[in-house]
CSV table of C-alpha atoms and ligand atoms in Angstrom, one decimal:
chain,number,residue,atom,x,y,z
C,1,UNK,CA,76.1,112.6,152.7
C,2,UNK,CA,79.8,112.0,153.6
C,3,UNK,CA,79.2,113.1,157.2
C,4,UNK,CA,76.7,110.2,157.7
C,5,UNK,CA,79.2,107.9,156.2
C,6,UNK,CA,81.7,109.0,158.9
C,7,UNK,CA,79.3,109.5,161.7
C,8,UNK,CA,77.7,106.0,161.8
C,9,UNK,CA,81.0,104.0,162.0
C,10,UNK,CA,82.1,106.4,164.8
C,11,UNK,CA,79.0,105.8,166.8
C,12,UNK,CA,79.3,102.1,166.4
C,13,UNK,CA,82.9,102.1,167.5
C,14,UNK,CA,82.1,104.3,170.6
C,15,UNK,CA,79.3,102.0,171.6
C,16,UNK,CA,81.4,98.8,171.3
C,17,UNK,CA,84.1,100.3,173.5
C,18,UNK,CA,81.6,101.3,176.2
C,19,UNK,CA,80.2,97.8,176.4
C,20,UNK,CA,83.7,96.3,176.5
C,21,UNK,CA,84.6,98.6,179.4
C,22,UNK,CA,81.5,97.7,181.2
C,23,UNK,CA,82.1,94.0,180.7
C,24,UNK,CA,85.7,94.2,181.9
C,25,UNK,CA,84.5,96.1,185.0
C,26,UNK,CA,81.9,93.4,185.8
C,27,UNK,CA,84.4,90.6,185.2
C,28,UNK,CA,87.0,92.2,187.5
C,29,UNK,CA,84.5,92.3,190.4
C,30,UNK,CA,82.5,89.2,189.9
C,31,UNK,CA,84.0,85.9,188.9
C,32,UNK,CA,83.0,84.6,185.5
C,33,UNK,CA,82.9,80.8,185.9
C,34,UNK,CA,83.0,78.6,182.8
C,35,UNK,CA,81.4,75.1,183.1
C,36,UNK,CA,83.5,73.0,180.9
C,37,UNK,CA,87.1,73.0,179.5
C,38,UNK,CA,88.9,70.0,178.1
C,39,UNK,CA,92.4,71.2,178.4
C,40,UNK,CA,93.3,68.2,180.6
C,41,UNK,CA,92.3,65.9,177.8
C,42,UNK,CA,94.6,67.9,175.4
C,43,UNK,CA,97.4,67.5,178.0
C,44,UNK,CA,96.9,63.7,177.9
C,45,UNK,CA,96.7,63.5,174.1
C,46,UNK,CA,99.7,65.8,173.4
C,47,UNK,CA,102.0,65.3,176.4
C,48,UNK,CA,100.9,62.0,178.1
C,49,UNK,CA,100.1,64.3,181.1
C,50,UNK,CA,103.9,65.1,181.4
C,51,UNK,CA,103.5,68.8,182.4
C,52,UNK,CA,107.4,69.3,182.6
C,53,UNK,CA,107.8,68.7,178.8
C,54,UNK,CA,109.1,71.8,177.3
C,55,UNK,CA,106.2,72.3,174.9
C,56,UNK,CA,103.7,71.7,177.6
C,57,UNK,CA,104.4,75.1,179.4
C,58,UNK,CA,100.9,76.5,179.9
C,59,UNK,CA,102.2,80.1,179.6
C,60,UNK,CA,103.4,79.5,176.0
C,61,UNK,CA,101.2,76.5,174.9
C,62,UNK,CA,100.1,76.8,171.3
C,63,UNK,CA,97.7,74.7,169.2
C,64,UNK,CA,95.1,74.6,171.9
C,65,UNK,CA,92.2,76.9,172.6
C,66,UNK,CA,93.4,77.3,176.2
C,67,UNK,CA,96.6,78.7,177.7
C,68,UNK,CA,97.3,81.0,180.6
C,69,UNK,CA,97.5,84.3,178.6
C,70,UNK,CA,94.2,83.5,177.0
C,71,UNK,CA,92.5,82.8,180.3
C,72,UNK,CA,93.8,86.1,181.7
C,73,UNK,CA,92.7,88.0,178.5
C,74,UNK,CA,89.2,86.5,179.0
C,75,UNK,CA,89.1,87.4,182.7
C,76,UNK,CA,88.2,83.8,183.5
C,77,UNK,CA,87.5,83.9,187.3
C,78,UNK,CA,86.6,80.2,187.7
C,79,UNK,CA,86.9,77.1,185.5
C,80,UNK,CA,85.5,73.7,185.8
C,81,UNK,CA,88.3,71.5,184.3
C,82,UNK,CA,87.0,68.3,182.7
C,83,UNK,CA,88.2,65.0,184.0
C,84,UNK,CA,87.2,63.0,181.0
C,85,UNK,CA,87.8,59.5,179.8
C,86,UNK,CA,86.2,58.2,176.6
C,87,UNK,CA,83.3,55.7,176.5
C,88,UNK,CA,85.4,52.9,175.2
C,89,UNK,CA,87.0,52.7,178.8
C,90,UNK,CA,83.5,51.9,180.2
C,91,UNK,CA,83.8,48.6,182.2
C,92,UNK,CA,87.5,48.6,181.6
C,93,UNK,CA,89.9,51.1,183.0
C,94,UNK,CA,87.5,54.1,183.3
C,95,UNK,CA,88.1,54.6,187.0
C,96,UNK,CA,92.0,54.6,186.6
C,97,UNK,CA,91.8,56.9,183.6
C,98,UNK,CA,89.5,59.3,185.5
C,99,UNK,CA,91.9,59.3,188.4
C,100,UNK,CA,94.8,60.2,186.1
C,101,UNK,CA,92.8,63.2,184.7
C,102,UNK,CA,92.0,64.4,188.2
C,103,UNK,CA,95.7,64.0,189.0
C,104,UNK,CA,96.8,66.2,186.1
C,105,UNK,CA,94.4,68.9,187.2
C,106,UNK,CA,95.8,68.9,190.7
C,107,UNK,CA,99.4,69.0,189.2
C,108,UNK,CA,98.3,72.1,187.1
C,109,UNK,CA,97.3,73.9,190.2
C,110,UNK,CA,100.7,72.9,191.9
C,111,UNK,CA,102.9,73.9,188.9
C,112,UNK,CA,101.2,77.3,188.4
C,113,UNK,CA,100.3,78.5,191.8
C,114,UNK,CA,100.4,82.1,190.6
C,115,UNK,CA,97.6,81.3,188.1
C,116,UNK,CA,95.5,78.4,189.4
C,117,UNK,CA,94.1,77.7,192.8
C,118,UNK,CA,92.3,74.4,193.1
C,119,UNK,CA,89.1,74.8,195.2
C,120,UNK,CA,86.1,72.8,196.1
C,121,UNK,CA,83.7,75.3,197.6
C,122,UNK,CA,82.0,78.6,196.7
C,123,UNK,CA,84.0,80.2,199.5
C,124,UNK,CA,87.1,78.8,197.9
C,125,UNK,CA,86.1,80.4,194.6
C,126,UNK,CA,85.7,83.8,196.2
C,127,UNK,CA,89.1,83.5,197.9
C,128,UNK,CA,90.9,82.5,194.8
C,129,UNK,CA,89.2,85.3,192.8
C,130,UNK,CA,90.2,87.9,195.5
C,131,UNK,CA,93.8,86.6,195.3
C,132,UNK,CA,93.8,87.1,191.4
C,133,UNK,CA,93.9,83.3,190.7
C,134,UNK,CA,91.7,81.3,188.3
C,135,UNK,CA,89.6,79.2,190.8
C,136,UNK,CA,90.0,75.7,189.5
C,137,UNK,CA,87.3,73.1,189.9
C,138,UNK,CA,86.9,69.5,188.7
C,139,UNK,CA,84.0,68.1,186.8
C,140,UNK,CA,84.0,64.4,185.8
C,141,UNK,CA,82.5,64.0,182.4
C,142,UNK,CA,80.6,60.8,182.2
C,143,UNK,CA,78.8,58.4,184.6
C,144,UNK,CA,80.8,55.5,183.3
C,145,UNK,CA,83.7,57.0,185.4
C,146,UNK,CA,82.0,55.7,188.6
C,147,UNK,CA,81.8,52.1,187.3
C,148,UNK,CA,78.4,51.7,188.9
C,149,UNK,CA,79.8,52.2,192.4
C,150,UNK,CA,78.6,54.7,195.0
C,151,UNK,CA,82.0,54.1,196.7
C,152,UNK,CA,83.8,55.3,193.7
C,153,UNK,CA,81.4,58.3,193.5
C,154,UNK,CA,82.2,59.2,197.1
C,155,UNK,CA,86.0,58.8,196.6
C,156,UNK,CA,85.9,61.0,193.5
C,157,UNK,CA,84.1,63.6,195.7
C,158,UNK,CA,87.0,63.4,198.2
C,159,UNK,CA,89.4,64.1,195.4
C,160,UNK,CA,87.6,67.3,194.5
C,161,UNK,CA,84.9,66.3,191.9
C,162,UNK,CA,82.1,68.8,192.3
C,163,UNK,CA,80.0,67.9,189.2
C,164,UNK,CA,79.4,64.6,187.5
C,165,UNK,CA,77.9,64.5,184.0
C,166,UNK,CA,75.5,61.6,184.3
C,167,UNK,CA,76.5,60.2,180.9
C,168,UNK,CA,78.9,61.0,178.1
C,169,UNK,CA,78.0,59.7,174.6
C,170,UNK,CA,77.1,56.2,175.8
C,171,UNK,CA,74.5,54.8,178.1
C,172,UNK,CA,75.6,53.6,181.5
C,173,UNK,CA,74.0,50.7,183.3
C,174,UNK,CA,71.8,53.4,185.0
C,175,UNK,CA,71.2,56.4,182.6
C,176,UNK,CA,70.6,57.0,178.9
C,177,UNK,CA,72.7,59.4,176.8
C,178,UNK,CA,71.7,61.8,174.0
C,179,UNK,CA,72.3,59.4,171.2
C,180,UNK,CA,69.1,57.7,172.2
C,181,UNK,CA,67.3,60.8,170.9
C,182,UNK,CA,69.1,60.7,167.6
C,183,UNK,CA,68.1,57.0,167.2
C,184,UNK,CA,71.7,55.9,167.2
C,185,UNK,CA,71.5,54.1,170.6
C,186,UNK,CA,68.6,52.1,172.1
C,187,UNK,CA,66.8,53.5,175.2
C,188,UNK,CA,67.5,51.3,178.1
C,189,UNK,CA,66.1,53.0,181.1
C,190,UNK,CA,63.5,55.5,180.1
C,191,UNK,CA,65.9,58.0,181.5
C,192,UNK,CA,67.4,57.1,184.8
C,193,UNK,CA,67.0,53.5,186.1
C,194,UNK,CA,64.6,53.2,189.0
C,195,UNK,CA,67.0,51.6,191.4
C,196,UNK,CA,70.6,52.6,190.9
C,197,UNK,CA,70.0,55.7,188.8
C,198,UNK,CA,68.0,57.3,191.5
C,199,UNK,CA,70.5,56.2,194.2
C,200,UNK,CA,73.2,58.1,192.3
C,201,UNK,CA,71.2,61.2,192.2
C,202,UNK,CA,70.3,60.9,195.9
C,203,UNK,CA,73.9,60.4,196.9
C,204,UNK,CA,75.2,63.3,194.7
C,205,UNK,CA,72.6,65.5,196.4
C,206,UNK,CA,73.8,64.3,199.8
C,207,UNK,CA,77.5,64.8,199.0
C,208,UNK,CA,77.1,68.2,197.3
C,209,UNK,CA,78.1,67.0,193.8
C,210,UNK,CA,76.2,69.0,191.1
C,211,UNK,CA,74.2,66.8,188.7
C,212,UNK,CA,75.3,67.7,185.1
C,213,UNK,CA,72.9,67.0,182.3
C,214,UNK,CA,75.0,67.8,179.3
C,215,UNK,CA,75.2,64.7,177.1
C,216,UNK,CA,72.1,62.9,178.5
C,217,UNK,CA,68.9,62.0,176.8
C,218,UNK,CA,65.8,64.2,177.2
C,219,UNK,CA,64.2,61.5,179.3
C,220,UNK,CA,67.2,61.5,181.6
C,221,UNK,CA,67.1,65.3,181.8
C,222,UNK,CA,63.4,65.1,182.9
C,223,UNK,CA,64.0,62.3,185.3
C,224,UNK,CA,66.9,64.0,186.9
C,225,UNK,CA,65.2,67.3,187.1
C,226,UNK,CA,62.4,65.5,188.8
C,227,UNK,CA,64.5,63.5,191.3
C,228,UNK,CA,67.1,66.0,192.3
C,229,UNK,CA,66.6,68.0,195.5
C,230,UNK,CA,69.1,70.5,194.3
C,231,UNK,CA,69.3,72.7,191.1
C,232,UNK,CA,71.2,70.9,188.3
C,233,UNK,CA,73.4,72.3,185.5
C,234,UNK,CA,74.0,71.6,181.9
C,235,UNK,CA,77.8,72.3,182.0
C,236,UNK,CA,78.2,72.7,178.2
C,237,UNK,CA,74.8,72.7,176.3
C,238,UNK,CA,73.0,75.3,174.1
C,239,UNK,CA,69.3,75.9,173.2
C,240,UNK,CA,67.6,73.2,171.0
C,241,UNK,CA,65.1,75.8,169.7
C,242,UNK,CA,67.9,77.7,167.9
C,243,UNK,CA,69.9,74.6,166.7
C,244,UNK,CA,68.1,71.2,166.6
C,245,UNK,CA,71.0,69.2,167.9
C,246,UNK,CA,70.2,66.7,170.6
C,247,UNK,CA,73.1,67.8,172.7
C,248,UNK,CA,71.1,71.0,173.3
C,249,UNK,CA,68.3,71.7,175.7
C,250,UNK,CA,64.7,71.7,174.4
C,251,UNK,CA,62.2,74.4,175.5
C,252,UNK,CA,60.1,72.1,177.7
C,253,UNK,CA,63.2,71.1,179.6
C,254,UNK,CA,64.1,74.9,179.9
C,255,UNK,CA,60.8,75.2,181.7
C,256,UNK,CA,61.9,72.7,184.3
C,257,UNK,CA,65.2,74.5,184.5
C,258,UNK,CA,63.3,77.6,185.4
C,259,UNK,CA,61.1,75.9,188.0
C,260,UNK,CA,64.1,74.3,189.7
C,261,UNK,CA,66.5,77.2,189.7
C,262,UNK,CA,68.9,75.2,187.5
C,263,UNK,CA,71.5,76.5,185.1
C,264,UNK,CA,72.3,76.1,181.4
C,265,UNK,CA,76.0,76.9,180.6
C,266,UNK,CA,76.0,77.7,176.9
C,267,UNK,CA,78.3,75.7,174.7
C,268,UNK,CA,80.4,77.6,172.0
C,269,UNK,CA,81.0,74.6,169.8
C,270,UNK,CA,80.0,75.4,166.2
C,271,UNK,CA,77.9,72.3,165.6
C,272,UNK,CA,75.7,73.1,168.7
C,273,UNK,CA,75.5,76.8,168.2
C,274,UNK,CA,74.7,77.0,164.5
C,275,UNK,CA,74.2,73.3,163.5
C,276,UNK,CA,77.1,73.9,161.0
C,277,UNK,CA,80.9,74.0,161.0
C,278,UNK,CA,81.0,77.8,161.4
C,279,UNK,CA,79.4,79.9,164.0
C,280,UNK,CA,80.0,83.4,165.4
C,281,UNK,CA,79.7,85.1,168.8
C,282,UNK,CA,76.4,86.9,168.0
C,283,UNK,CA,74.9,83.4,167.4
C,284,UNK,CA,76.2,82.4,170.9
C,285,UNK,CA,74.6,85.5,172.3
C,286,UNK,CA,71.3,84.4,170.6
C,287,UNK,CA,71.4,81.2,172.7
C,288,UNK,CA,72.0,83.3,175.9
C,289,UNK,CA,69.1,85.4,175.0
C,290,UNK,CA,66.8,82.5,174.2
C,291,UNK,CA,67.6,80.8,177.5
C,292,UNK,CA,67.0,84.0,179.3
C,293,UNK,CA,63.6,84.4,177.6
C,294,UNK,CA,62.4,81.0,178.4
C,295,UNK,CA,64.0,80.2,181.8
C,296,UNK,CA,65.1,83.6,183.1
C,297,UNK,CA,68.4,85.5,183.4
C,298,UNK,CA,69.4,83.3,186.4
C,299,UNK,CA,69.5,80.2,184.2
C,300,UNK,CA,72.1,81.6,181.9
C,301,UNK,CA,75.7,80.6,182.1
C,302,UNK,CA,78.9,79.9,180.0
C,303,UNK,CA,80.2,76.5,179.2
C,304,UNK,CA,82.6,77.1,176.3
C,305,UNK,CA,83.7,73.5,175.8
C,306,UNK,CA,87.1,74.8,174.6
C,307,UNK,CA,89.6,72.2,173.7
G,1,NAG,C1,58.2,64.7,189.9
G,1,NAG,O1,57.2,64.1,189.2
G,1,NAG,C2,56.0,63.8,190.0
G,1,NAG,C3,55.1,62.9,189.2
G,1,NAG,O2,54.9,63.5,187.9
G,1,NAG,C4,55.4,65.2,190.4
G,1,NAG,O3,54.3,65.0,191.2
G,1,NAG,C5,56.5,65.9,191.2
G,1,NAG,O4,55.9,67.2,191.6
G,1,NAG,C6,57.7,66.1,190.4
G,1,NAG,N1,58.8,66.7,191.3
G,1,NAG,C7,59.5,67.7,190.9
G,1,NAG,C8,60.5,68.2,191.8
G,1,NAG,O5,59.5,68.2,189.7
G,2,NAG,C1,76.9,85.7,162.4
G,2,NAG,O1,76.3,84.7,161.6
G,2,NAG,C2,75.0,84.9,161.2
G,2,NAG,C3,74.5,83.7,160.4
G,2,NAG,O2,75.4,83.4,159.4
G,2,NAG,C4,74.9,86.2,160.4
G,2,NAG,O3,73.6,86.5,160.1
G,2,NAG,C5,75.5,87.4,161.3
G,2,NAG,O4,75.5,88.6,160.5
G,2,NAG,C6,76.8,87.1,161.8
G,2,NAG,N1,77.2,88.1,162.7
G,2,NAG,C7,78.4,88.7,162.8
G,2,NAG,C8,78.6,89.7,163.8
G,2,NAG,O5,79.3,88.3,162.0
G,3,ZN,ZN1,81.2,67.1,176.4
């Protein structure tokens, strides 16, 4: 009796170590890329983007999910940093505020060149990874950041934006957000507007800015998946079948993800993983498994949504 008691815990421990070693080996040879991290937003809230403040040192930063030692411990090979400005800046200073968040990301790369390398291409990701740096990319979170201007869209591309989330938690004049599906907001466009919404998708395809469908309504997901010539991403969304939160991706949309070679980068936020205030890693793994089951292994990614 007592041998079993000892044996089974030992077996469990050995297996866990073996998987950890394997995971580390994979992460050292293939860059793990995370789709969404809001550290730049924390830098604004806590330090007014003043990176030289003593407490803003990213090597010793506390009180955030993210700092340099944690990125290293997690073998993060590539990170999309979020350039986010809240919906209440829509039609006000959204463009300026977005530029300021892009600026703080560039300054992170300049201040910590031994850790971050700002890149804009897949080739750049590979080079940064080979040099032992965290390849740093910019995602702009919310279509309100372009202020209904293709000129602003193109200028943000020049500044390094490589994905744009079509909405945050507000409708834009050309796309509906997820709060339409909860009934909190009125649908305005049955997804994407016929004129400007479709032009935005076309221009993003032409430039090479990834279309991000985290935060959009289901109708917008379907319209964008239909319109886009290129695969799209959900930079930080999980599976609706496992947690019926409208920030997640329903199964019929996962079918379209599969058909278009698109990618769902699973969110680690408790409310979206477990529909409660507490979640654990095995529940995150359940989301990865579900997306793999419905849309295939190629559709599975990470979009931790830390900070
Ligand atoms: C978009 O929708 C139209 C009409 O339903 C359909 O014929 C077309 O195949 C769809 N395109 C894609 C890429 O899904
Ligand atoms: C994670 O949470 C679920 C649901 O509460 C539970 O069934 C499961 O045992 C937990 N897993 C771990 C590893 O703690
Ligand atoms: Zn978000």
